[in-house]
CSV table of C-alpha atoms in Angstrom, one decimal:
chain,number,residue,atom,x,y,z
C,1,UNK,CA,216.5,142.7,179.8
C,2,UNK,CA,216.1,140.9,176.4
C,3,UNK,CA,212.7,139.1,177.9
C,4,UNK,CA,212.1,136.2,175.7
C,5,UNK,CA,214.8,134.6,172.7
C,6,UNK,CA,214.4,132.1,170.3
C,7,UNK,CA,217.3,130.3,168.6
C,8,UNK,CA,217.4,129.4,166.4
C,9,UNK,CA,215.0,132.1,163.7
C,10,UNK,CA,215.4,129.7,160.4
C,11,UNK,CA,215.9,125.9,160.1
C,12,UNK,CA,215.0,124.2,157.6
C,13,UNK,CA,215.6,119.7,157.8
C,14,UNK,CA,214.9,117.0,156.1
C,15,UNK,CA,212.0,114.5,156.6
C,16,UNK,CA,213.7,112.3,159.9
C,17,UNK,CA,216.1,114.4,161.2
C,18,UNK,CA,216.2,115.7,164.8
C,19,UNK,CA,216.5,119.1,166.1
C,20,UNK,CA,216.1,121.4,169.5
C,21,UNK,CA,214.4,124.5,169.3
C,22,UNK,CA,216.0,127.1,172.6
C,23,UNK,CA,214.0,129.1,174.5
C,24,UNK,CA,215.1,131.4,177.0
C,25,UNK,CA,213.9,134.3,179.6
C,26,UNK,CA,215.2,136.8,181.5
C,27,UNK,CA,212.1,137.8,183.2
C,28,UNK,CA,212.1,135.5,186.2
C,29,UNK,CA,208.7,133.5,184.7
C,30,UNK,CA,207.5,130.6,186.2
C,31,UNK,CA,205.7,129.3,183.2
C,32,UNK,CA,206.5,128.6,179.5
C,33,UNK,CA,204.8,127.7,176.7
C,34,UNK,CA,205.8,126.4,173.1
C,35,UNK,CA,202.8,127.0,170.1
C,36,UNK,CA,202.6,126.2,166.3
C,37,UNK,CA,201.4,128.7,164.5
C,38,UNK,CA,199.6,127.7,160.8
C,39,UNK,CA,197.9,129.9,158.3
C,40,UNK,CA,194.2,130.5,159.2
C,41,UNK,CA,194.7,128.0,162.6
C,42,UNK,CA,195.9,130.6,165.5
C,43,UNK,CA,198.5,129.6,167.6
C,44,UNK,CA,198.2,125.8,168.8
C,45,UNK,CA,199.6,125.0,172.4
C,46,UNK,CA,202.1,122.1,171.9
C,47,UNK,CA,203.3,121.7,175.3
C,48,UNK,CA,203.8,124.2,178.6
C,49,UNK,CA,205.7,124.0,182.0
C,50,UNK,CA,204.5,125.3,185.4
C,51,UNK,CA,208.2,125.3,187.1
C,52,UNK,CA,211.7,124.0,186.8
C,53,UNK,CA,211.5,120.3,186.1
C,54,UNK,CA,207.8,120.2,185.0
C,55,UNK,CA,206.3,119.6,181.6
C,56,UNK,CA,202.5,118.9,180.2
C,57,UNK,CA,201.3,118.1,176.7
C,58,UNK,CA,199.1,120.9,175.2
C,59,UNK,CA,196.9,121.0,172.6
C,60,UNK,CA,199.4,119.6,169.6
C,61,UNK,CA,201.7,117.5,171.7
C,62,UNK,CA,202.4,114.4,169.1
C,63,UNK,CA,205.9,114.2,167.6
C,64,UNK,CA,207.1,116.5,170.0
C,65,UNK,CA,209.2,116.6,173.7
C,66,UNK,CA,210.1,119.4,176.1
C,67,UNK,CA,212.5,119.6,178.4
C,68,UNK,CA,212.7,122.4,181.5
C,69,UNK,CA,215.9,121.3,183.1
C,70,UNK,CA,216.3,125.5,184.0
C,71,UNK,CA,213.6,127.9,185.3
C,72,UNK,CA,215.0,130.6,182.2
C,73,UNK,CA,215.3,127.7,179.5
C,74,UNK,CA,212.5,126.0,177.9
C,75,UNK,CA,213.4,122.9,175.0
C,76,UNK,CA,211.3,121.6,172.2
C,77,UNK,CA,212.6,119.2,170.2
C,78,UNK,CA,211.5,117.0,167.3
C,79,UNK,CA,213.1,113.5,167.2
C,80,UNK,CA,212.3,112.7,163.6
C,81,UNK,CA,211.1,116.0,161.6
C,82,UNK,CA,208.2,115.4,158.9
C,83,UNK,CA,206.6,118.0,156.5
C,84,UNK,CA,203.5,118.3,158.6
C,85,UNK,CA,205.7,119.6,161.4
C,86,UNK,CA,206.7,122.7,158.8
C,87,UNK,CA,205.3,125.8,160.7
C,88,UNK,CA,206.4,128.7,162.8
C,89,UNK,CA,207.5,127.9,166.4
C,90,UNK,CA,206.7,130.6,169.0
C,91,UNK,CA,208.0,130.2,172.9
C,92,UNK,CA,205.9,132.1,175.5
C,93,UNK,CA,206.3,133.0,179.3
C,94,UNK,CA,204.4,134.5,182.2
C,95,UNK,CA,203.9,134.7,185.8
C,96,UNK,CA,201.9,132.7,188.2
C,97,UNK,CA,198.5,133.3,187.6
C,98,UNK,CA,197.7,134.0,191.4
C,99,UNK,CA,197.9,137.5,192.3
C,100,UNK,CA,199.9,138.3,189.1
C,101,UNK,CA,199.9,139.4,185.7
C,102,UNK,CA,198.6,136.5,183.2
C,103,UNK,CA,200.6,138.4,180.3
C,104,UNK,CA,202.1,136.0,178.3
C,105,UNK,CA,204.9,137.0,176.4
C,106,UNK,CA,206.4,136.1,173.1
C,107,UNK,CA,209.2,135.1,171.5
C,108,UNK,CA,210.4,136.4,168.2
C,109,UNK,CA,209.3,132.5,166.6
C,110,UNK,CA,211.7,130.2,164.7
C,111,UNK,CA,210.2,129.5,161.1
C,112,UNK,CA,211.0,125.4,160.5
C,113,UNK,CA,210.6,124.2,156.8
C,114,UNK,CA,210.6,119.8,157.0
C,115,UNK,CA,211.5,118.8,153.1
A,1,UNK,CA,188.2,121.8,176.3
A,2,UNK,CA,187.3,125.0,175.4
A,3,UNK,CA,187.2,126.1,171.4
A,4,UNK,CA,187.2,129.8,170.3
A,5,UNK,CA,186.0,131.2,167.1
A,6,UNK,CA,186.8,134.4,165.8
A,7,UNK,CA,185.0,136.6,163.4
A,8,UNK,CA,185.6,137.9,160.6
A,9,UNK,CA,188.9,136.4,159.0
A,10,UNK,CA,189.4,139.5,157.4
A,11,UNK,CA,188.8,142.4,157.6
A,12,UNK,CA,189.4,146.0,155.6
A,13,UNK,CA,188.6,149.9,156.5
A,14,UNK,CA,189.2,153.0,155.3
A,15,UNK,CA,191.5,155.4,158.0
A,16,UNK,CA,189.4,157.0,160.7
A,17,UNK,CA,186.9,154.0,160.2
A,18,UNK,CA,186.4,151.7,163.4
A,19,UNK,CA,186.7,148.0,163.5
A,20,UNK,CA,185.1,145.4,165.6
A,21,UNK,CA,186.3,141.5,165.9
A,22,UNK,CA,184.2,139.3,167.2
A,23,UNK,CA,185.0,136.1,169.6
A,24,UNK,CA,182.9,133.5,171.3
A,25,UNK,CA,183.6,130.9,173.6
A,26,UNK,CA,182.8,127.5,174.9
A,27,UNK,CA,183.4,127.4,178.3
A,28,UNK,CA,181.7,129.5,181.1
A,29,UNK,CA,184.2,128.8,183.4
A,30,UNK,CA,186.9,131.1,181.3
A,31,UNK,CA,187.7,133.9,183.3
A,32,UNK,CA,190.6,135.9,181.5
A,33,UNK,CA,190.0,136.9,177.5
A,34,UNK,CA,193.6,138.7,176.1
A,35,UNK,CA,193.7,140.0,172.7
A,36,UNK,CA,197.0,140.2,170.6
A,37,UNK,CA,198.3,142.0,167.4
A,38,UNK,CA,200.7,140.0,165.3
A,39,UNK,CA,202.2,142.7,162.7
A,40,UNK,CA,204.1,140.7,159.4
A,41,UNK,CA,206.8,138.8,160.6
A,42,UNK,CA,206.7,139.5,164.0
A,43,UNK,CA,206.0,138.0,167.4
A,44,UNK,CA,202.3,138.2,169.0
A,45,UNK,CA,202.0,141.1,171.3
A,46,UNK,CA,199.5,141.7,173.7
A,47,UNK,CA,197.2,144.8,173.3
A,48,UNK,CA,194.3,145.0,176.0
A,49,UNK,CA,192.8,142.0,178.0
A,50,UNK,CA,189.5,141.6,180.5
A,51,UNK,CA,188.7,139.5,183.4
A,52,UNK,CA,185.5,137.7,183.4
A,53,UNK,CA,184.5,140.1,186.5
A,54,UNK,CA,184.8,143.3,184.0
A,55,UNK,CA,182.2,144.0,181.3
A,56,UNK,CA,184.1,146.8,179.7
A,57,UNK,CA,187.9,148.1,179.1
A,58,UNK,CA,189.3,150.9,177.5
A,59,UNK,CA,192.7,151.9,176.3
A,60,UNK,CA,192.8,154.8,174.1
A,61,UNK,CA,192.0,153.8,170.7
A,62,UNK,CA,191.1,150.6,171.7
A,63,UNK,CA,188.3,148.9,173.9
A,64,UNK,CA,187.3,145.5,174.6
A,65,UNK,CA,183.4,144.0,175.8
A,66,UNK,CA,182.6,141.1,177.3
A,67,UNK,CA,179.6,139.3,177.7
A,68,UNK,CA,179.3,136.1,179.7
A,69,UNK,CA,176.0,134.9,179.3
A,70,UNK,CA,176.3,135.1,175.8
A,71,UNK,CA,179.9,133.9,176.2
A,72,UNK,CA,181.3,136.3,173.7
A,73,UNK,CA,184.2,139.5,174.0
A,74,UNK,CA,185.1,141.8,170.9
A,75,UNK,CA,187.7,144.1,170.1
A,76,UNK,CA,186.9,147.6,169.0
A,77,UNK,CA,189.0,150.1,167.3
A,78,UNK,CA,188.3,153.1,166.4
A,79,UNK,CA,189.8,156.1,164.2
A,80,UNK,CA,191.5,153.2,163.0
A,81,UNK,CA,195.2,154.3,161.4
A,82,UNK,CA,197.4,152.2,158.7
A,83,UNK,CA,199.5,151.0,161.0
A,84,UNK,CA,197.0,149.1,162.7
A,85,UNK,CA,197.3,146.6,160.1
A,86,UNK,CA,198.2,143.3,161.2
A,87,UNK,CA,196.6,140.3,162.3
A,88,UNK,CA,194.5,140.3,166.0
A,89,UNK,CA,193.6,137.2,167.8
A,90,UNK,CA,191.4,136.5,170.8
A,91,UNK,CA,192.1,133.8,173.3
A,92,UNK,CA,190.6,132.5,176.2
A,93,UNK,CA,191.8,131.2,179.5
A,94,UNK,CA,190.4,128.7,181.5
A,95,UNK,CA,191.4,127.8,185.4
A,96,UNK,CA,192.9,124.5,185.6
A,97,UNK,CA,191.9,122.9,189.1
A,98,UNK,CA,191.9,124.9,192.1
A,99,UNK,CA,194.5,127.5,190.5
A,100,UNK,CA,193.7,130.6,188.4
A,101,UNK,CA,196.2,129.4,185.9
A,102,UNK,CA,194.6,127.8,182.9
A,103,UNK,CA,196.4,126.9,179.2
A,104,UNK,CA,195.1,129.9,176.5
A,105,UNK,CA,193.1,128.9,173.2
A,106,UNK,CA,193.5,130.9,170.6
A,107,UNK,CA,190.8,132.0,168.1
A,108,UNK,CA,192.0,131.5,164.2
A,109,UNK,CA,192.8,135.3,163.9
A,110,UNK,CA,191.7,138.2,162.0
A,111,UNK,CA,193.7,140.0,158.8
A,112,UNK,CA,193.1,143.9,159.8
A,113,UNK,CA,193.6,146.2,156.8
A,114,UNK,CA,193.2,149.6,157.3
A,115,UNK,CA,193.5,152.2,153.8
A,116,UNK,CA,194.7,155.1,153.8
Protein backbone atom coordinates (compact mmCIF):
# COMPACT_ATOMS: atom_id res chain seq x y z
CA UNK A 1 0.00 0.00 0.00
CA UNK A 2 2.20 3.01 -1.05
CA UNK A 3 -1.05 5.43 -0.25
CA UNK A 4 -0.37 8.63 -2.08
CA UNK A 5 2.78 9.24 -4.99
CA UNK A 6 3.94 12.15 -6.68
CA UNK A 7 5.97 12.15 -9.92
CA UNK A 8 7.63 13.71 -10.59
CA UNK A 9 9.79 15.12 -6.93
CA UNK A 10 12.09 17.91 -9.05
CA UNK A 11 11.30 19.87 -12.25
CA UNK A 12 12.53 22.67 -12.91
CA UNK A 13 11.14 24.70 -16.73
CA UNK A 14 11.50 27.58 -18.34
CA UNK A 15 9.16 30.58 -18.34
CA UNK A 16 6.25 29.07 -21.09
CA UNK A 17 6.77 25.62 -21.12
CA UNK A 18 4.07 23.05 -20.22
CA UNK A 19 4.22 20.23 -17.87
CA UNK A 20 1.80 17.44 -15.88
CA UNK A 21 2.33 16.92 -12.40
CA UNK A 22 0.93 12.72 -11.50
CA UNK A 23 -0.77 11.96 -8.75
CA UNK A 24 -1.79 8.70 -7.74
CA UNK A 25 -3.60 6.49 -4.70
CA UNK A 26 -3.94 3.28 -3.69
CA UNK A 27 -6.24 3.93 -0.92
CA UNK A 28 -9.53 3.63 -2.72
CA UNK A 29 -10.27 7.78 -2.01
CA UNK A 30 -12.95 9.47 -3.47
CA UNK A 31 -11.52 12.84 -3.29
CA UNK A 32 -8.20 14.58 -4.26
CA UNK A 33 -6.75 17.66 -3.82
CA UNK A 34 -3.72 19.51 -5.41
CA UNK A 35 -2.12 22.66 -2.95
CA UNK A 36 0.83 25.15 -3.40
CA UNK A 37 2.72 25.47 -0.73
CA UNK A 38 4.85 29.14 -0.27
CA UNK A 39 7.11 30.26 2.51
CA UNK A 40 5.03 31.88 5.39
CA UNK A 41 1.52 31.20 3.16
CA UNK A 42 0.35 27.51 4.25
CA UNK A 43 -0.85 25.31 1.79
CA UNK A 44 -3.15 27.06 -0.86
CA UNK A 45 -5.97 24.73 -2.49
CA UNK A 46 -5.49 25.03 -6.31
CA UNK A 47 -8.13 22.67 -7.43
CA UNK A 48 -10.00 19.31 -5.87
CA UNK A 49 -12.19 16.48 -7.25
CA UNK A 50 -15.16 14.78 -5.50
CA UNK A 51 -15.13 11.50 -7.94
CA UNK A 52 -13.97 10.04 -11.25
CA UNK A 53 -14.60 12.65 -13.91
CA UNK A 54 -15.17 15.74 -11.56
CA UNK A 55 -13.05 18.77 -11.00
CA UNK A 56 -13.55 22.33 -9.03
CA UNK A 57 -11.30 25.32 -8.83
CA UNK A 58 -9.87 25.96 -5.31
CA UNK A 59 -8.52 28.60 -3.74
CA UNK A 60 -5.43 29.33 -6.36
CA UNK A 61 -7.00 27.93 -9.54
CA UNK A 62 -5.47 30.55 -12.34
CA UNK A 63 -2.85 29.14 -14.65
CA UNK A 64 -3.74 25.88 -13.74
CA UNK A 65 -6.10 22.53 -15.07
CA UNK A 66 -6.90 19.20 -13.58
CA UNK A 67 -7.87 16.28 -14.97
CA UNK A 68 -9.52 13.03 -13.05
CA UNK A 69 -9.99 10.79 -15.93
CA UNK A 70 -9.26 7.68 -13.05
CA UNK A 71 -10.65 7.44 -9.51
CA UNK A 72 -6.55 6.54 -8.33
CA UNK A 73 -5.09 9.37 -10.65
CA UNK A 74 -5.35 12.95 -10.19
CA UNK A 75 -3.44 15.60 -13.01
CA UNK A 76 -2.31 19.10 -12.64
CA UNK A 77 -0.88 20.67 -15.29
CA UNK A 78 0.48 24.00 -16.22
CA UNK A 79 0.08 25.04 -19.96
CA UNK A 80 2.58 27.86 -19.95
CA UNK A 81 4.97 27.81 -16.70
CA UNK A 82 5.93 31.35 -15.18
CA UNK A 83 8.24 32.19 -12.18
CA UNK A 84 5.28 32.99 -9.95
CA UNK A 85 4.14 29.38 -10.42
CA UNK A 86 7.76 28.35 -8.68
CA UNK A 87 6.56 26.47 -5.43
CA UNK A 88 6.13 23.05 -3.95
CA UNK A 89 3.19 21.02 -5.30
CA UNK A 90 1.53 18.67 -2.78
CA UNK A 91 -1.43 16.12 -3.98
CA UNK A 92 -3.85 15.06 -1.17
CA UNK A 93 -6.73 12.37 -0.77
CA UNK A 94 -9.46 11.33 1.55
CA UNK A 95 -12.73 9.62 2.00
CA UNK A 96 -16.24 10.83 1.69
CA UNK A 97 -16.79 13.08 4.39
CA UNK A 98 -20.16 11.27 5.37
CA UNK A 99 -19.72 8.67 7.96
CA UNK A 100 -15.94 8.57 7.27
CA UNK A 101 -12.73 9.71 8.16
CA UNK A 102 -11.95 13.45 6.86
CA UNK A 103 -8.09 12.48 7.04
CA UNK A 104 -6.57 13.92 4.22
CA UNK A 105 -3.46 12.51 3.18
CA UNK A 106 -0.36 13.65 1.56
CA UNK A 107 1.85 13.24 -0.99
CA UNK A 108 5.59 13.40 -0.80
CA UNK A 109 5.22 17.09 -3.00
CA UNK A 110 7.02 17.82 -6.27
CA UNK A 111 9.36 21.04 -5.74
CA UNK A 112 8.87 23.12 -9.37
CA UNK A 113 11.52 25.97 -10.01
CA UNK A 114 9.87 28.31 -13.38
CA UNK A 115 13.27 30.26 -14.71
CA UNK B 1 -14.83 32.04 2.45
CA UNK B 2 -13.38 31.24 5.55
CA UNK B 3 -9.63 32.73 6.48
CA UNK B 4 -7.48 31.16 9.23
CA UNK B 5 -4.78 32.75 11.15
CA UNK B 6 -2.32 31.12 13.13
CA UNK B 7 -0.19 32.33 15.95
CA UNK B 8 2.85 32.61 16.56
CA UNK B 9 5.00 32.08 13.28
CA UNK B 10 7.63 30.83 15.37
CA UNK B 11 8.10 29.49 17.94
CA UNK B 12 11.25 28.12 20.29
CA UNK B 13 11.41 25.98 23.79
CA UNK B 14 13.71 24.43 25.80
CA UNK B 15 13.05 20.18 26.05
CA UNK B 16 10.45 19.31 28.65
CA UNK B 17 8.90 22.83 27.95
CA UNK B 18 5.23 22.90 26.50
CA UNK B 19 4.04 24.64 23.51
CA UNK B 20 0.79 26.12 22.54
CA UNK B 21 -0.26 27.41 18.74
CA UNK B 22 -2.98 29.35 18.47
CA UNK B 23 -5.72 29.35 15.51
CA UNK B 24 -8.79 31.36 14.85
CA UNK B 25 -11.38 31.21 12.36
CA UNK B 26 -13.93 33.00 10.35
CA UNK B 27 -16.61 30.90 9.82
CA UNK B 28 -19.08 29.43 12.55
CA UNK B 29 -20.23 27.03 10.31
CA UNK B 30 -16.66 25.05 10.34
CA UNK B 31 -17.13 21.94 11.97
CA UNK B 32 -13.84 19.88 11.56
CA UNK B 33 -10.29 21.66 12.74
CA UNK B 34 -7.05 19.00 11.83
CA UNK B 35 -3.74 19.99 12.79
CA UNK B 36 -0.55 18.76 10.81
CA UNK B 37 3.34 18.55 11.32
CA UNK B 38 5.45 19.14 8.31
CA UNK B 39 9.09 17.99 9.39
CA UNK B 40 12.02 19.51 6.71
CA UNK B 41 11.49 18.28 3.44
CA UNK B 42 8.72 16.20 4.02
CA UNK B 43 5.00 15.75 3.32
CA UNK B 44 2.30 17.27 5.92
CA UNK B 45 1.11 14.65 8.19
CA UNK B 46 -1.73 14.69 10.30
CA UNK B 47 -1.27 14.66 14.14
CA UNK B 48 -4.75 15.06 16.13
CA UNK B 49 -7.97 16.74 14.83
CA UNK B 50 -11.60 17.83 16.58
CA UNK B 51 -15.09 18.13 15.52
CA UNK B 52 -16.86 21.19 16.26
CA UNK B 53 -19.21 18.94 18.67
CA UNK B 54 -15.85 18.20 20.96
CA UNK B 55 -14.40 20.88 23.21
CA UNK B 56 -11.29 18.89 24.13
CA UNK B 57 -8.87 15.99 22.67
CA UNK B 58 -6.05 14.32 23.85
CA UNK B 59 -3.39 12.10 22.40
CA UNK B 60 -0.47 11.50 24.58
CA UNK B 61 1.75 14.34 24.44
CA UNK B 62 -0.48 16.20 22.59
CA UNK B 63 -3.97 17.90 23.06
CA UNK B 64 -6.06 20.12 21.10
CA UNK B 65 -9.15 22.89 22.48
CA UNK B 66 -11.65 24.24 20.74
CA UNK B 67 -13.83 27.04 21.36
CA UNK B 68 -16.70 28.00 19.06
CA UNK B 69 -17.95 30.99 20.33
CA UNK B 70 -14.79 32.46 20.31
CA UNK B 71 -14.12 30.61 17.08
CA UNK B 72 -10.69 29.66 18.01
CA UNK B 73 -8.69 25.81 18.55
CA UNK B 74 -4.98 25.47 19.81
CA UNK B 75 -2.51 22.93 19.81
CA UNK B 76 -0.72 22.01 22.96
CA UNK B 77 2.31 20.12 23.55
CA UNK B 78 3.81 19.31 26.30
CA UNK B 79 7.29 17.78 27.64
CA UNK B 80 8.01 18.85 24.36
CA UNK B 81 11.20 16.64 22.78
CA UNK B 82 13.73 17.79 19.75
CA UNK B 83 12.21 15.99 17.51
CA UNK B 84 9.11 17.75 17.63
CA UNK B 85 10.66 20.33 15.61
CA UNK B 86 9.05 20.99 12.49
CA UNK B 87 6.47 23.15 11.25
CA UNK B 88 2.50 22.65 12.56
CA UNK B 89 -0.45 24.08 10.71
CA UNK B 90 -4.10 24.40 11.61
CA UNK B 91 -6.89 24.21 9.11
CA UNK B 92 -10.41 24.44 9.08
CA UNK B 93 -13.11 22.72 7.23
CA UNK B 94 -16.22 24.01 6.26
CA UNK B 95 -19.47 21.86 4.88
CA UNK B 96 -20.14 22.68 1.42
CA UNK B 97 -24.12 22.47 0.75
CA UNK B 98 -25.97 19.79 2.22
CA UNK B 99 -22.78 17.40 2.57
CA UNK B 100 -20.30 17.34 5.48
CA UNK B 101 -17.55 17.63 2.92
CA UNK B 102 -16.02 21.04 2.81
CA UNK B 103 -12.44 22.31 0.99
CA UNK B 104 -9.73 22.79 4.16
CA UNK B 105 -7.99 26.38 4.70
CA UNK B 106 -4.95 26.28 6.06
CA UNK B 107 -3.48 28.72 8.67
CA UNK B 108 0.21 30.14 7.49
CA UNK B 109 2.02 27.68 9.89
CA UNK B 110 4.17 27.74 12.85
CA UNK B 111 8.21 27.06 12.94
CA UNK B 112 8.44 24.67 16.29
CA UNK B 113 11.94 24.62 17.72
CA UNK B 114 12.51 22.70 20.59
CA UNK B 115 16.41 22.85 22.38
CA UNK B 116 17.84 20.45 23.85
Amino acid sequence: NAGVTQTPKFRVLKTGQSMTLLCAQDMNHEYMYWYRQDPGMGLRLIHYSVGEGTTAKGEVPDGYNVSRLKKQNFLLGLESAAPSQTSVYFCASSYWGGGRTDTQYFGPGTRLTVL
Amino acid sequence: GENVEQHPSTLSVQEGDSAVIKCTYSDSASNYFPWYKQELGKRPQLIIDIRSNVGEKKDQRIAVTLNKTAKHFSLHITETQPEDSAVYFCAARTPTGGTSYGKLTFGQGTILTVHP
